[in-house]
GROMACS .gro file of C-alpha atoms in nm:
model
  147
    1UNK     CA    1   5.151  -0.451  -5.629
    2UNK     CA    2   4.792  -0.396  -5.574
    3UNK     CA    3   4.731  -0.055  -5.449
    4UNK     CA    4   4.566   0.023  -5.100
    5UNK     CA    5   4.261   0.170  -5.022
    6UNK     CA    6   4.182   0.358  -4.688
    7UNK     CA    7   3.910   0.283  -4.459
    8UNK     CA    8   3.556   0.340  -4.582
    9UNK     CA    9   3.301   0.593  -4.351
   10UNK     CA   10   2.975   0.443  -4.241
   11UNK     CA   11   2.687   0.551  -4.420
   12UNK     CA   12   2.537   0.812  -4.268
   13UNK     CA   13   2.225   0.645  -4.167
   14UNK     CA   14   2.418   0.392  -3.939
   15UNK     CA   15   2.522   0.585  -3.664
   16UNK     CA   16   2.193   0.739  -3.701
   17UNK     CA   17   1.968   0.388  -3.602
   18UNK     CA   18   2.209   0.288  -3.396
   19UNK     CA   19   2.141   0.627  -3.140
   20UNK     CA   20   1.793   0.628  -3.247
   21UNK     CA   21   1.767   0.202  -3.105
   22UNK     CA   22   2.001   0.339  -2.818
   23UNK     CA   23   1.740   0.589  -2.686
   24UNK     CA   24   1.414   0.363  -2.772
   25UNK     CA   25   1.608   0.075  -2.512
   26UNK     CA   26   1.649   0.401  -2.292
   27UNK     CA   27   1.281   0.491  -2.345
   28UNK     CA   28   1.162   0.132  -2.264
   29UNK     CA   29   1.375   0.077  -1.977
   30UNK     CA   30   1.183   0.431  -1.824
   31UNK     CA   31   0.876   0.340  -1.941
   32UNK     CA   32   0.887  -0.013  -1.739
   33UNK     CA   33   1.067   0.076  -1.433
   34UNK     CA   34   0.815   0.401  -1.393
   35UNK     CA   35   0.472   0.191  -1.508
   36UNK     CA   36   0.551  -0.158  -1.245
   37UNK     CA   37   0.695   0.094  -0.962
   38UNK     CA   38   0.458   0.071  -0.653
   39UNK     CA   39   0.424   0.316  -0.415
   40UNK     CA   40   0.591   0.219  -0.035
   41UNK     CA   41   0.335   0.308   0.166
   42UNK     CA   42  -0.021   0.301   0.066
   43UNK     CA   43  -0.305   0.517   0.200
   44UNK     CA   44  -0.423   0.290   0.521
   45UNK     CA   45  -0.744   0.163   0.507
   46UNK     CA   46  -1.018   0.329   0.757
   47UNK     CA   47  -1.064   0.125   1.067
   48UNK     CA   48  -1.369   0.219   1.271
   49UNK     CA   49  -1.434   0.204   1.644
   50UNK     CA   50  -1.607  -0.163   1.654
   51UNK     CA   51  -1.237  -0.341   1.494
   52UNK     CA   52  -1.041  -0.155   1.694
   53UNK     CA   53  -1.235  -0.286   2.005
   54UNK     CA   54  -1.218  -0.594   1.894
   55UNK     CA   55  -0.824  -0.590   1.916
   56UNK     CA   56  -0.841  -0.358   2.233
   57UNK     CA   57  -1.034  -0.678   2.379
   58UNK     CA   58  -0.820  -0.923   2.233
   59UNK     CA   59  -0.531  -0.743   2.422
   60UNK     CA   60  -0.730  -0.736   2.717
   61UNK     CA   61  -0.820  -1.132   2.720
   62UNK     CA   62  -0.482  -1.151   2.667
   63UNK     CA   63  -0.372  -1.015   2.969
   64UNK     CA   64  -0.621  -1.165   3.176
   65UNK     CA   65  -0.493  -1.490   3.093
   66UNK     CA   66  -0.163  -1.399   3.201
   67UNK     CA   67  -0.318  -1.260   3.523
   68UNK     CA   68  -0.506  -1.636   3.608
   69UNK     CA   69  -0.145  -1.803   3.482
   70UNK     CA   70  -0.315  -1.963   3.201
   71UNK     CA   71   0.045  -1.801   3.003
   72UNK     CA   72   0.366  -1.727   3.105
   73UNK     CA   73   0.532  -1.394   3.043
   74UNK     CA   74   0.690  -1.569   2.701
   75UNK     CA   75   0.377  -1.702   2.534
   76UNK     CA   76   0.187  -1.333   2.684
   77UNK     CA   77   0.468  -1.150   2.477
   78UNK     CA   78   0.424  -1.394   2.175
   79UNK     CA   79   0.007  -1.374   2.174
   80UNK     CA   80   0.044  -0.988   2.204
   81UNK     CA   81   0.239  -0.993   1.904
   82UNK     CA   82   0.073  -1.208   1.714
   83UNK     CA   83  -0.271  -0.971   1.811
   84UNK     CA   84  -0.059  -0.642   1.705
   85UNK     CA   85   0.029  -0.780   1.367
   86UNK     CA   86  -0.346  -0.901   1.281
   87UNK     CA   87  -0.400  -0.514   1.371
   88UNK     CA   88  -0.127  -0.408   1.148
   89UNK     CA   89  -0.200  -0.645   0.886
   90UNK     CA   90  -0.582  -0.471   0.856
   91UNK     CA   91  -0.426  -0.142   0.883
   92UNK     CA   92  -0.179  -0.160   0.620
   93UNK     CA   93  -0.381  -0.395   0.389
   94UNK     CA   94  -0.116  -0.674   0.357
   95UNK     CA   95  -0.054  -0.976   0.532
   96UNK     CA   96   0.217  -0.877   0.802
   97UNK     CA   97   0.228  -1.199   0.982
   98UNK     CA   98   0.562  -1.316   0.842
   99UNK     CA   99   0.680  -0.952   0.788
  100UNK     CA  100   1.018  -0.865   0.991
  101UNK     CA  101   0.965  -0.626   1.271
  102UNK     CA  102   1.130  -0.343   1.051
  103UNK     CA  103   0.944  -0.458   0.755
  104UNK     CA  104   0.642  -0.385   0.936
  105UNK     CA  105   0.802  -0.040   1.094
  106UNK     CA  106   0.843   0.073   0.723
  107UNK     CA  107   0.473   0.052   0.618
  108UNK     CA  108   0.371   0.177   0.951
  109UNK     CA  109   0.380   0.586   0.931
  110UNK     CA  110   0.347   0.593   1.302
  111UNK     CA  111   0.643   0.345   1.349
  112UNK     CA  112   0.465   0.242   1.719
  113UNK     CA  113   0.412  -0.115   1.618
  114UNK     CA  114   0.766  -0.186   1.505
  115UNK     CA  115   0.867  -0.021   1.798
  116UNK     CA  116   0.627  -0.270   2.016
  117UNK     CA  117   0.754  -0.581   1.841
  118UNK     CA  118   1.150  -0.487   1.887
  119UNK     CA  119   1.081  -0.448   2.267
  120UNK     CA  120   0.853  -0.755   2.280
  121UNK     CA  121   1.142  -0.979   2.116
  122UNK     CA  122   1.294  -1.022   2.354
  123UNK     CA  123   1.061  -1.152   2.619
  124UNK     CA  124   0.952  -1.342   2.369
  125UNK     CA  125   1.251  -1.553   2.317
  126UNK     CA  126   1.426  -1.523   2.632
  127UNK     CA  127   1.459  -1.810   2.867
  128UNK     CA  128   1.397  -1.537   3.203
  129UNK     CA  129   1.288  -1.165   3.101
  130UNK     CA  130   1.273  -0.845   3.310
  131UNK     CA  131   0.959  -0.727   3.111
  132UNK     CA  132   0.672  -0.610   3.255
  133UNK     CA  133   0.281  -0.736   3.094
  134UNK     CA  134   0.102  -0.477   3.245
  135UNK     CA  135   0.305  -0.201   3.056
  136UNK     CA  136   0.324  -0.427   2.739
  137UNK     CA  137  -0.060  -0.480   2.738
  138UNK     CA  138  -0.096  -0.104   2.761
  139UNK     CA  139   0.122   0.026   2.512
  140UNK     CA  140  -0.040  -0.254   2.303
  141UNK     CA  141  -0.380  -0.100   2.382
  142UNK     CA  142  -0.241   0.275   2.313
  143UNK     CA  143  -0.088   0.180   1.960
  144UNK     CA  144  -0.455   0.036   1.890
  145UNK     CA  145  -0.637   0.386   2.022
  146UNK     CA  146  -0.406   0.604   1.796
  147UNK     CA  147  -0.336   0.433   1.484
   0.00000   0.00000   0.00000
């Protein structure tokens, strides 16, 4: 009968490249999650007086066509919003328009025009609405002063 031998160690350098290949897949996995990571919420671009009149008056034409019935409360909610995230989209630097209302509440610091669009849903896609334009229209207007 043949005699038996026991089980042979690994060389010492295995173990070794096998930790030392562990730690480079550790390094590279660090290295690519920290170099394509984006920052949430980037510095907002300046916005001087002359834009934001431009979407104060936009607002304003808005309601004035609500006020000679050329919209109904629904399509005044709807062409407010649409106004707001044109504003938002220049503030923020990204296209907003098909953004989620809390999509556009995250890259907003001020949180005001997420705020607008979750009370201006419903108007918006209600068949009747207790909503009021005037008070829409000026928040709308206020969010466009401060931010």
């Amino acid at each position: 009968m043949a005699d038996l031998i026991g089980p042979q160690a690994y060389a010492w350098w295995v173990p070794t490249l096998g930790a030392a290949l562990l730690l480079a897949v550790a390094g590279w996995y660090t290295w690519v999650l920290l170099s394509t990571r984006r920052d949430r919420v980037a510095e907002a671009p300046v916005m001087g007086l002359d834009r934001r009149a431009t979407y104060a008056q936009a607002v304003a034409t808005t309601l004035q066509r609500y006020r000679a019935e050329e919209l109904d409360l629904r399509a005044l909610h709807l062409e407010l919003a649409r106004t707001m995230r044109a504003f938002a989209s220049e503030r923020i630097g990204r296209d907003v328009s098909s953004w989620t209302r809390a999509d556009v509440a995250t890259f907003d610091p001020t949180r005001q025009i997420g705020e607008l669009l979750a009370v201006w849903e419903e108007p918006s896609f209600a068949r009747r609405s207790d909503a009021e334009a005037e008070e829409a229209a000026a928040r709308a207007g206020e969010v466009i002063r401060s931010w």
